[in-house]
Coordinates of N, CA and C in Angstrom, one line a residue:
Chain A
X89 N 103.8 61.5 82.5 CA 103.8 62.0 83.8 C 104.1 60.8 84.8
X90 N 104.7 61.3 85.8 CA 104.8 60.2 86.9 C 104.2 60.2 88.2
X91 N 104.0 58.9 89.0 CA 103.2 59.5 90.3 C 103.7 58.4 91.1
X92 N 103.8 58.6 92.6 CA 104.0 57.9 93.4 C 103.3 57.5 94.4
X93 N 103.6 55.9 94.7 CA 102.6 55.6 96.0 C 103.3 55.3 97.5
X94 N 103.4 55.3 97.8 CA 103.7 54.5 99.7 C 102.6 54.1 100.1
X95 N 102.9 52.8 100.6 CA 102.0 51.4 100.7 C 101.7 51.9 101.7
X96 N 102.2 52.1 102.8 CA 102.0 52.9 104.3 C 102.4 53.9 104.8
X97 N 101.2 54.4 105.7 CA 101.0 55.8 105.9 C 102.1 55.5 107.1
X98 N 101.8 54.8 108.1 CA 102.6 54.7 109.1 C 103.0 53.2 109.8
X99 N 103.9 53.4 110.3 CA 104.6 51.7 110.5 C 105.7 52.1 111.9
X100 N 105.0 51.2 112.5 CA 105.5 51.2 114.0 C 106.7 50.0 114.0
X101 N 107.6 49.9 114.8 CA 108.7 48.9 115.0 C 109.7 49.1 116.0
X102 N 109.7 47.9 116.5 CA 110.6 48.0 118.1 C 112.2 48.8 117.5
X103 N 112.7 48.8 118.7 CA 114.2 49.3 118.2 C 115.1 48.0 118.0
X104 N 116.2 48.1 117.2 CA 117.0 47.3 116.7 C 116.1 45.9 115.7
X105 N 114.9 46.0 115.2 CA 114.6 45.5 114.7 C 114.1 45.7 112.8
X106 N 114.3 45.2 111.9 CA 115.0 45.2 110.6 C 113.2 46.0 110.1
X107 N 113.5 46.8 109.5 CA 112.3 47.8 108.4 C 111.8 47.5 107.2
X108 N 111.1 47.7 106.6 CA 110.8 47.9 104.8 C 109.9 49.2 104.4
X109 N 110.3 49.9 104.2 CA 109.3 50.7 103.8 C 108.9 50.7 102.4
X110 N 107.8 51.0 101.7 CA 107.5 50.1 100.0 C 106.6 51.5 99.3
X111 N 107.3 51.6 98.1 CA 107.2 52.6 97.2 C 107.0 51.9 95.9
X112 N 106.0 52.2 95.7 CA 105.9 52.1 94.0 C 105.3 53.1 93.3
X113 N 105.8 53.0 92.1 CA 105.7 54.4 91.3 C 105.7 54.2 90.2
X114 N 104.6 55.0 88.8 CA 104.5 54.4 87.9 C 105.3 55.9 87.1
X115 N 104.9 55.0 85.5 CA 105.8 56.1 84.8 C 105.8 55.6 83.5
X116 N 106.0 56.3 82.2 CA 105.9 56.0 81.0 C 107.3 55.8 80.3
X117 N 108.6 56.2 81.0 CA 109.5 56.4 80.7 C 110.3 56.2 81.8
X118 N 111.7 55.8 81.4 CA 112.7 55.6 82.8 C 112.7 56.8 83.7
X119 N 113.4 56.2 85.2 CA 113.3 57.3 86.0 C 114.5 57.3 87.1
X120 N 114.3 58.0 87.6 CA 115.5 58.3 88.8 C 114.7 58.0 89.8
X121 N 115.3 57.4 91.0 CA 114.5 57.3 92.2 C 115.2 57.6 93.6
X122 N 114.3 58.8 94.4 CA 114.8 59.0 95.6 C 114.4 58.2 97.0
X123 N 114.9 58.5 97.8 CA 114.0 58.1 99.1 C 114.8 59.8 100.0
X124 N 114.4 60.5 100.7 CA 114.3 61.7 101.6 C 113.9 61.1 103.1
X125 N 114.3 61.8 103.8 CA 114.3 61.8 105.5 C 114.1 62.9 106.1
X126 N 112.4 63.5 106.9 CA 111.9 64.5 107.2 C 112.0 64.6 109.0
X127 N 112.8 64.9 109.6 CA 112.7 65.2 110.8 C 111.4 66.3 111.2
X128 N 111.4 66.2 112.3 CA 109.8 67.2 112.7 C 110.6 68.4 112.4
X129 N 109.8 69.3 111.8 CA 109.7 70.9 111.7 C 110.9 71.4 111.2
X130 N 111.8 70.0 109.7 CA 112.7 70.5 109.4 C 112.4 70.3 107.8
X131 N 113.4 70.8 107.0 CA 113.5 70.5 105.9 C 114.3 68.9 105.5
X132 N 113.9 68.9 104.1 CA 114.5 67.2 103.7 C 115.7 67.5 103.2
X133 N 116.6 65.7 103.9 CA 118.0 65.1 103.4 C 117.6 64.2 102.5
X134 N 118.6 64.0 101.8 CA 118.4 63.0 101.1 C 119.2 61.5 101.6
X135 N 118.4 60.8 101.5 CA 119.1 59.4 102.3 C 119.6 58.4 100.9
X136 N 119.4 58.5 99.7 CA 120.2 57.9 99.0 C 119.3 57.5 97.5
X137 N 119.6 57.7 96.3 CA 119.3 57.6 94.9 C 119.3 56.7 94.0
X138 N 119.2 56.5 92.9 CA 119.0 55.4 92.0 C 118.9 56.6 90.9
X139 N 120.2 56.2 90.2 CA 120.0 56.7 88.4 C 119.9 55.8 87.8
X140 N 121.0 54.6 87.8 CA 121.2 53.6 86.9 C 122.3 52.7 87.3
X141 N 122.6 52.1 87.1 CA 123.5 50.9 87.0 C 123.1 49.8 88.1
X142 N 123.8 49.5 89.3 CA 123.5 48.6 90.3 C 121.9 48.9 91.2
X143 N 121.6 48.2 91.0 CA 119.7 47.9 91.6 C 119.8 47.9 92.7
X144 N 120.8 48.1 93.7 CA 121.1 47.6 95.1 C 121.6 49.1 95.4
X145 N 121.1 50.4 96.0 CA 121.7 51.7 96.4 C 122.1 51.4 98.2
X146 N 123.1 51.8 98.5 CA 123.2 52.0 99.7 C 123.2 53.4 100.0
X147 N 122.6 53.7 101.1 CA 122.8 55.5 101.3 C 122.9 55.7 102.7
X148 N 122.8 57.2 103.5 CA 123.5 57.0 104.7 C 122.8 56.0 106.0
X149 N 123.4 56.2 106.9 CA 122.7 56.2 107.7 C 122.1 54.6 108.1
X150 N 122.9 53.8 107.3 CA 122.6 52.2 107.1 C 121.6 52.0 106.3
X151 N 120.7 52.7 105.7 CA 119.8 52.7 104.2 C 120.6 52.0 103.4
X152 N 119.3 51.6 102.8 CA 119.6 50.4 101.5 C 117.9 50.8 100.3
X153 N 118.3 50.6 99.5 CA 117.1 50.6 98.4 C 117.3 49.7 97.3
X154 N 116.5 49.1 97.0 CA 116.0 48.1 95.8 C 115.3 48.7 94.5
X155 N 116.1 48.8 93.3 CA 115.3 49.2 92.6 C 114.6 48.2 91.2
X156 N 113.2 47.7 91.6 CA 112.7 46.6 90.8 C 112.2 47.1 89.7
X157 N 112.8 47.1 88.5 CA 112.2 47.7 87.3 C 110.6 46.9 86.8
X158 N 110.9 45.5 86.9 CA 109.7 44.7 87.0 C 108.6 44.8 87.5
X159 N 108.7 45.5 89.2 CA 107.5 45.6 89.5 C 107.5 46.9 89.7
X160 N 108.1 48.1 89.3 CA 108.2 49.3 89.5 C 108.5 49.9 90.5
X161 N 108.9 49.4 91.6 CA 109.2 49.4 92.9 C 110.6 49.9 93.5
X162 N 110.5 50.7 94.3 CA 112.0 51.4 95.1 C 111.6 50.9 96.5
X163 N 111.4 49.8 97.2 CA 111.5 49.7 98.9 C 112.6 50.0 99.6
X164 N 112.1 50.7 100.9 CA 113.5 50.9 101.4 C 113.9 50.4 102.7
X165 N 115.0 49.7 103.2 CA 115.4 48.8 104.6 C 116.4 49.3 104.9
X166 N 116.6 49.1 106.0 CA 117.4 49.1 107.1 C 117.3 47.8 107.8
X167 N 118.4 47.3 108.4 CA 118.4 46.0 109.1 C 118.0 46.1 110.3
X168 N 118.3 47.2 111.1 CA 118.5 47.4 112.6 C 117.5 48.8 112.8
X169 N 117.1 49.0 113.2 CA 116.9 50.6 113.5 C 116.9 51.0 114.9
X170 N 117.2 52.2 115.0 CA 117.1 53.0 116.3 C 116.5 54.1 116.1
X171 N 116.4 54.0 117.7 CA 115.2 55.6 117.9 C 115.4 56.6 117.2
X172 N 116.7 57.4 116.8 CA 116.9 58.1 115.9 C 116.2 57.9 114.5
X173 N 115.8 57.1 114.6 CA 115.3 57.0 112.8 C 113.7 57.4 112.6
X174 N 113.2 57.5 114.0 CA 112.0 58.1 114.1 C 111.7 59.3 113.5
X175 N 111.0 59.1 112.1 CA 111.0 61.0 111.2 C 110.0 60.1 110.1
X176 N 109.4 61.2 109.3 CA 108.7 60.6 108.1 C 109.8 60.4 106.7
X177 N 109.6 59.9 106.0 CA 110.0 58.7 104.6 C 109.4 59.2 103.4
X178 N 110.1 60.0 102.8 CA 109.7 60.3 101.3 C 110.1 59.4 99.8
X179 N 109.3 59.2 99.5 CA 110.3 58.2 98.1 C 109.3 59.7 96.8
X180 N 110.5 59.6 96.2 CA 110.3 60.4 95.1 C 110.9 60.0 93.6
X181 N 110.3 60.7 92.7 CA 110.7 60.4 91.3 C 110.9 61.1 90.1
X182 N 111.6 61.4 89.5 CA 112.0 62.3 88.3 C 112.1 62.5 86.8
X183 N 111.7 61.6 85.8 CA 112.3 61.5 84.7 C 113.8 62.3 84.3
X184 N 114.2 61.7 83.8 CA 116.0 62.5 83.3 C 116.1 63.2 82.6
X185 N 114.8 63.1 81.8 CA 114.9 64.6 80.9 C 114.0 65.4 80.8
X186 N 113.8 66.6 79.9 CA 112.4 67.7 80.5 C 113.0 68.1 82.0
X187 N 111.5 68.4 81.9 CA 111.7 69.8 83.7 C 112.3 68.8 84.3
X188 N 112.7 69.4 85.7 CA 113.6 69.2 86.8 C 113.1 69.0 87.7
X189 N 111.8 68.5 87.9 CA 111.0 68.5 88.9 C 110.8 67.0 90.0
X190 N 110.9 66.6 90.9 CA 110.2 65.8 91.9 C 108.9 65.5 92.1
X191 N 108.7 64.2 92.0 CA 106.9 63.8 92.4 C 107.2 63.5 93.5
X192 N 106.5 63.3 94.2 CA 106.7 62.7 95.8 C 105.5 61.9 96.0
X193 N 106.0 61.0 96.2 CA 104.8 60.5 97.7 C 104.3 61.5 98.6
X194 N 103.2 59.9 99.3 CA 102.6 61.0 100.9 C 103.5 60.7 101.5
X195 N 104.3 59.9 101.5 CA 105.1 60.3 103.0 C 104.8 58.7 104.0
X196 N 105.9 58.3 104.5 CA 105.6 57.3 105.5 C 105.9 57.5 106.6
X197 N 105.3 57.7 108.3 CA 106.2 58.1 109.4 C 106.5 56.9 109.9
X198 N 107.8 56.6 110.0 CA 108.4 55.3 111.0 C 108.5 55.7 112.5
X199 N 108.1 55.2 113.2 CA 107.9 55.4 114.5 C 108.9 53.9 115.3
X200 N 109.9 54.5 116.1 CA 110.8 53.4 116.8 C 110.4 53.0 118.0
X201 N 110.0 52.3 118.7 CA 109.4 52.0 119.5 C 110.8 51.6 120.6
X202 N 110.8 51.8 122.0 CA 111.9 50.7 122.5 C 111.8 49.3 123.4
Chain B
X98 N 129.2 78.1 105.7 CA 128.5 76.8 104.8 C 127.6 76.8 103.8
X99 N 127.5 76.5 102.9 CA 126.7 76.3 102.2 C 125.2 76.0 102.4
X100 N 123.9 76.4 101.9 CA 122.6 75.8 102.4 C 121.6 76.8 101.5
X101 N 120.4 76.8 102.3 CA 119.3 77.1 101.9 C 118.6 77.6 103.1
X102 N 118.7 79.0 103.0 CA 118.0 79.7 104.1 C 116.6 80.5 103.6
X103 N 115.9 79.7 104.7 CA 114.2 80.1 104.5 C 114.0 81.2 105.9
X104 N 112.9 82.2 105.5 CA 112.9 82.9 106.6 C 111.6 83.3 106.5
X105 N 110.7 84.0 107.4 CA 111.1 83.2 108.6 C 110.8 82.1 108.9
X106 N 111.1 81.3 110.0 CA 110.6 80.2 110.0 C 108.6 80.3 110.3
X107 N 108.4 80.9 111.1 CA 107.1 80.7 111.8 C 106.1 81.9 111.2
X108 N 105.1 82.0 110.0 CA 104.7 83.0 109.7 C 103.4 82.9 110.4
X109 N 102.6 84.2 110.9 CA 101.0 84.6 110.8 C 100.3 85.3 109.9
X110 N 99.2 84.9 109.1 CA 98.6 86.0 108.2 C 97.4 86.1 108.2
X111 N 97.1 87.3 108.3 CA 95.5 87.2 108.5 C 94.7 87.1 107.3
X112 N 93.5 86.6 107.3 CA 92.5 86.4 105.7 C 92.6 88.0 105.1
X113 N 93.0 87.8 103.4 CA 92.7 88.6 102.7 C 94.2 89.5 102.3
X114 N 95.4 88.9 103.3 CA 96.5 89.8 103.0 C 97.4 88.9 102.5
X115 N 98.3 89.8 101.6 CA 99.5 89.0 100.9 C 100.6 88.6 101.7
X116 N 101.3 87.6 102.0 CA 102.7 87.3 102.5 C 103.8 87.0 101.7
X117 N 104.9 87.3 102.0 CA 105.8 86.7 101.1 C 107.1 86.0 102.0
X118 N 107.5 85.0 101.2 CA 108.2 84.0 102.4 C 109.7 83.8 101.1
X119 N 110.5 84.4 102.2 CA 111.9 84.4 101.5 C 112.4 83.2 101.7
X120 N 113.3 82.8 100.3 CA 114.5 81.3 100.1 C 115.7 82.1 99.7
X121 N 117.1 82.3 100.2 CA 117.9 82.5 99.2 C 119.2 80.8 100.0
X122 N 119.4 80.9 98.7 CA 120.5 79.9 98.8 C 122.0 80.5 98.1
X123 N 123.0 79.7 98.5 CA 124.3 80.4 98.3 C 125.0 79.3 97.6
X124 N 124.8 78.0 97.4 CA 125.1 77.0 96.6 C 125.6 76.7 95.3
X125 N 125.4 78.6 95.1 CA 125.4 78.6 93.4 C 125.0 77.3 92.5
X126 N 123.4 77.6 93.2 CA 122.5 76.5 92.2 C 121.8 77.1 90.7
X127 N 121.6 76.7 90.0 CA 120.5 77.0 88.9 C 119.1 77.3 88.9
X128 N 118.5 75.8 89.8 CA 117.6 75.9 89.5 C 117.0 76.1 91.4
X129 N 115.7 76.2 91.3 CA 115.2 76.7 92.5 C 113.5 76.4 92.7
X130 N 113.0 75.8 93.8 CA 111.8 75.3 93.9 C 111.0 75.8 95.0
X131 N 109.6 75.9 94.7 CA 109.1 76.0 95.9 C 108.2 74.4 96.6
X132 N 108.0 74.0 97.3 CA 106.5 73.5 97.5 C 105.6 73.2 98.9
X133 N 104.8 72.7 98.8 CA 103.8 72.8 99.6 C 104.1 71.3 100.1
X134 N 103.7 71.4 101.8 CA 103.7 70.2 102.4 C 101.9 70.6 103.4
X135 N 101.3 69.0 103.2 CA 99.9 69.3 104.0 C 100.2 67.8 104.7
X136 N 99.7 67.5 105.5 CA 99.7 66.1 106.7 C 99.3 65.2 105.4
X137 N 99.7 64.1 105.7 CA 98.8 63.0 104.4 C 99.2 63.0 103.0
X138 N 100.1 64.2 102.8 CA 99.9 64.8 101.1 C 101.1 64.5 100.4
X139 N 101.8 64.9 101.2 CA 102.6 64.8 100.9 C 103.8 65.9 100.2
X140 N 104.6 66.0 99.6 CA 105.1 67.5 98.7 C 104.5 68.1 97.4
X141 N 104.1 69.4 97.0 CA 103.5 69.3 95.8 C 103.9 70.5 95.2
X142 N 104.5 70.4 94.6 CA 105.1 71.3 94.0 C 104.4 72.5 93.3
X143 N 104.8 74.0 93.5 CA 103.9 74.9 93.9 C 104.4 75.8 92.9
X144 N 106.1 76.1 92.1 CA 106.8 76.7 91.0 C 107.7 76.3 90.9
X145 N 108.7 76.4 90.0 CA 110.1 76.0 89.9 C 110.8 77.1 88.8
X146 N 112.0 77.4 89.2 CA 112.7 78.3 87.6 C 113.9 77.3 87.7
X147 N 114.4 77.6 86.4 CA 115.3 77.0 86.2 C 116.9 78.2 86.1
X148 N 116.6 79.1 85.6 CA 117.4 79.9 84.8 C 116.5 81.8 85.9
X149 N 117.9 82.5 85.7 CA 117.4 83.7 86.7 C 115.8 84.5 85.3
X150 N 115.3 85.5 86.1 CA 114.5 85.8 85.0 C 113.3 84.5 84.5
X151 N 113.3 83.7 85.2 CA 112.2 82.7 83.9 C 111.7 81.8 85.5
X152 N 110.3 81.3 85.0 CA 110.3 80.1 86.2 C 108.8 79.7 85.4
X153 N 108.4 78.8 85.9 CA 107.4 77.8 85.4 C 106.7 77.4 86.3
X154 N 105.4 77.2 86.6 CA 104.0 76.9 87.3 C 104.6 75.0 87.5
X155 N 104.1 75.2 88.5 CA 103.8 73.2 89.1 C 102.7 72.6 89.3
X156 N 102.1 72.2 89.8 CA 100.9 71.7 89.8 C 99.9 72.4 90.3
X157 N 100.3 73.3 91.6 CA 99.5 73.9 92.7 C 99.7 75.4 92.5
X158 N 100.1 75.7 91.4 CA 100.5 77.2 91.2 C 99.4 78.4 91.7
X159 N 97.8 78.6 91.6 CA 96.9 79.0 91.9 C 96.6 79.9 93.4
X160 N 97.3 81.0 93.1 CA 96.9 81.9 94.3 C 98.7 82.1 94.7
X161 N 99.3 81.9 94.1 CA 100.6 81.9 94.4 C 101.7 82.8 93.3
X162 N 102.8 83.4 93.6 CA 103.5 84.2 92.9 C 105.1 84.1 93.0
X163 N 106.1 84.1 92.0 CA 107.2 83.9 92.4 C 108.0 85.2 91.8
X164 N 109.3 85.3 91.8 CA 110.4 86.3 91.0 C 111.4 85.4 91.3
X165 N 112.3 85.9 90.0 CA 113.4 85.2 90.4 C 114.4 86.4 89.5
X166 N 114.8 87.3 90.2 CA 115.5 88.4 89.9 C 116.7 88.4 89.8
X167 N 117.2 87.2 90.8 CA 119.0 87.0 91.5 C 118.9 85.3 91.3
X168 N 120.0 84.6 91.1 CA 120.1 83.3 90.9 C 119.9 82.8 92.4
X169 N 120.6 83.5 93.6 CA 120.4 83.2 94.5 C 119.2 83.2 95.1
X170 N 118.1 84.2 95.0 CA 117.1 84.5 95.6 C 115.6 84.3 95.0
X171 N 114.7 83.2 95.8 CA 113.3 83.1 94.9 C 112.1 83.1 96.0
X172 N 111.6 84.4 95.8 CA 110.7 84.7 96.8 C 109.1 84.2 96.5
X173 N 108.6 84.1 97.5 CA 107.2 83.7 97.2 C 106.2 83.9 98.0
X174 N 105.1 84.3 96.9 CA 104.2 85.2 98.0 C 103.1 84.7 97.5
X175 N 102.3 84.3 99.0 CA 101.0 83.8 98.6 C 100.1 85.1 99.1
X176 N 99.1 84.8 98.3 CA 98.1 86.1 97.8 C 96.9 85.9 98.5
X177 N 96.2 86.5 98.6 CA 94.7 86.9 99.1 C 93.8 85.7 97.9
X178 N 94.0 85.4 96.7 CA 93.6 84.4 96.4 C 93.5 82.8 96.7
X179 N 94.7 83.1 97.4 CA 94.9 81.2 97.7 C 94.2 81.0 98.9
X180 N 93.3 80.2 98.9 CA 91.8 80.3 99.5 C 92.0 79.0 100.7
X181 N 93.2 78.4 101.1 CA 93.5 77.7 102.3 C 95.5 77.7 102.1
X182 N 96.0 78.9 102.7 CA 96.9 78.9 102.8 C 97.8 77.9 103.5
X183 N 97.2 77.7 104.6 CA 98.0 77.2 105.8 C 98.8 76.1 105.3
X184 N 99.9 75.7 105.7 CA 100.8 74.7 105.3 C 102.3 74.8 105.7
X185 N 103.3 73.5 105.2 CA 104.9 74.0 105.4 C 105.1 74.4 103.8
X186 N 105.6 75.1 104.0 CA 106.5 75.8 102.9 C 107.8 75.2 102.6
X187 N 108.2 74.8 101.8 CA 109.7 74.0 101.5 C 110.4 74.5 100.1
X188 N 111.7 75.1 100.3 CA 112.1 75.5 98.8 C 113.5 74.7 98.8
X189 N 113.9 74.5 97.5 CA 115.0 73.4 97.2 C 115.3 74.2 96.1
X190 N 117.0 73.7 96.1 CA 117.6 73.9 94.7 C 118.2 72.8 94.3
X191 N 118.7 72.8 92.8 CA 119.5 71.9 92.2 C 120.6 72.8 91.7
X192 N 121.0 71.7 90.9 CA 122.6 72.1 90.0 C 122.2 71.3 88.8
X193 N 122.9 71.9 87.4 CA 123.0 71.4 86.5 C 124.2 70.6 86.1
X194 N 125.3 71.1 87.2 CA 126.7 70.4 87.0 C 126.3 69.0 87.7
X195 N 125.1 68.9 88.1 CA 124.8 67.1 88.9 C 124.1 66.7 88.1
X196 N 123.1 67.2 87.0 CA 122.3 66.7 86.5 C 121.3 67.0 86.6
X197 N 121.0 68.1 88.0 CA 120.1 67.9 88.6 C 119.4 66.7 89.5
X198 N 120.3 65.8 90.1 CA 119.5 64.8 90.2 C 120.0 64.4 92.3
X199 N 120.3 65.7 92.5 CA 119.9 65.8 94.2 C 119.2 67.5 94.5
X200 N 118.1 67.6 95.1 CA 117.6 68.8 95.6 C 117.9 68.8 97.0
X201 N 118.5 70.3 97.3 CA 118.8 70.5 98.8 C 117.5 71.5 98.9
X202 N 117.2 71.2 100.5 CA 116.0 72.0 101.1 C 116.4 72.6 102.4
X203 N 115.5 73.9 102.3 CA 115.7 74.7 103.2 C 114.7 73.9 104.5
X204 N 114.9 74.6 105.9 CA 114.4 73.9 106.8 C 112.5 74.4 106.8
X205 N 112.2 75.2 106.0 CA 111.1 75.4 105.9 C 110.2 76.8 106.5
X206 N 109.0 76.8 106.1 CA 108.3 77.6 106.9 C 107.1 77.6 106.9
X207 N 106.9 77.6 108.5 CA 105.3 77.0 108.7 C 104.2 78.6 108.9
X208 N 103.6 78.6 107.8 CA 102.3 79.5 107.2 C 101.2 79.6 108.4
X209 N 100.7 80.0 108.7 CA 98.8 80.1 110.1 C 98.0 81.2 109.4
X210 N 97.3 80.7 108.7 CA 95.9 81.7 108.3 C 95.6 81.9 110.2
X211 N 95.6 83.2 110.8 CA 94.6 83.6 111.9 C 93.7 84.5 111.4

């Protein structure tokens, strides 16, 4: 089985200044790793993935994710942010084979301050 | 366009009666999801099918009911059992021609025990 953590519940930060949000997730077996983007009272996008190959994902929206096999870890940055980026932060996780399912985190809300 | 239409968005139900909360998607996906979102919790997955005719319990399956009749359509109805309804509702599909390894979500629907 697998399960996920998010280090923080919530994380405040001026605008145009650089983020991390930090996921770790355990697991008995390799995994796929998401990160999602929840605007209020909508459903989730996906902001960018990790199957395999390059440890460095870039996804939209100037997202970036690190994936540390070592420490089990998917963090996710952005260099700059803006108010627009104000929504909650999902990191999720999947094994590749068996059911088709998503674990999720709780959720982190980034809050942009100006 | 393509998507995932949940309806309605805004439900009311009163203690002891059944609701049922429509997903159909046009994506020509496979597989098809429900789950539960609570503040703090995060997503938790509530059933999943994979194939029309068939579907499989998630974690939170208890007090809850699905069909999946039509590839496109997976309805779900929470029951006079499930003993704190309230919540967002989120249903997602996948594809098998991806791997499975991006779920699209509908924009949701927000449940009120009154």
């Amino acid at each position: 089985a697998q399960s996920v953590t998010q280090l923080d519940s919530q994380v405040p930060v001026f605008e145009e200044a650089p983020v991390e949000l930090r996921c770790n997730y355990s697991s008995s077996v390799s995994v796929y790793l998401f990160w999602y983007v929840q605007y209020p009272n909508q459903g989730l996008q996906l902001l960018l993935k990790y199957l395999s190959g390059s440890t460095l994902v870039k996804g939209i929206n100037g997202f970036e994710a690190e994936f540390n096999k070592s420490q089990t870890s998917f963090h996710l940055r952005k260099p700059s942010v803006h108010i627009s980026d104000t929504a909650e932060y999902f990191c999720a996780v999947r094994a590749p084979q068996g059911a088709q399912k998503l674990v999720f985190g709780q959720g982190t809300r980034l809050t942009i301050n100006p | 366009d393509g998507g995932i239409t949940q309806s309605p968005k805004y439900l009311f139900r009163k203690e002891g009666q059944n609701v049922t909360l429509s997903c159909e998607q046009n994506l020509n996906h496979d597989a098809m999801y429900w789950y539960r979102q609570d503040p703090g919790q995060g997503l938790r997955l509530i059933y999943y099918s994979q194939i029309v005719n068939d579907f499989q319990k998630g974690d939170i399956a208890e007090g809850y009911s699905v069909s999946r009749e039509k590839k496109e359509s997976f309805p779900l109805t929470v029951t006079s059992a499930q003993k704190n309804p309230t919540a967002f509702y989120l249903c997602a599909s996948s594809t098998l021609q991806g791997g499975y390894t991006e779920a699209f979500f509908g924009q949701g629907t927000r449940l009120t025990v009154v």
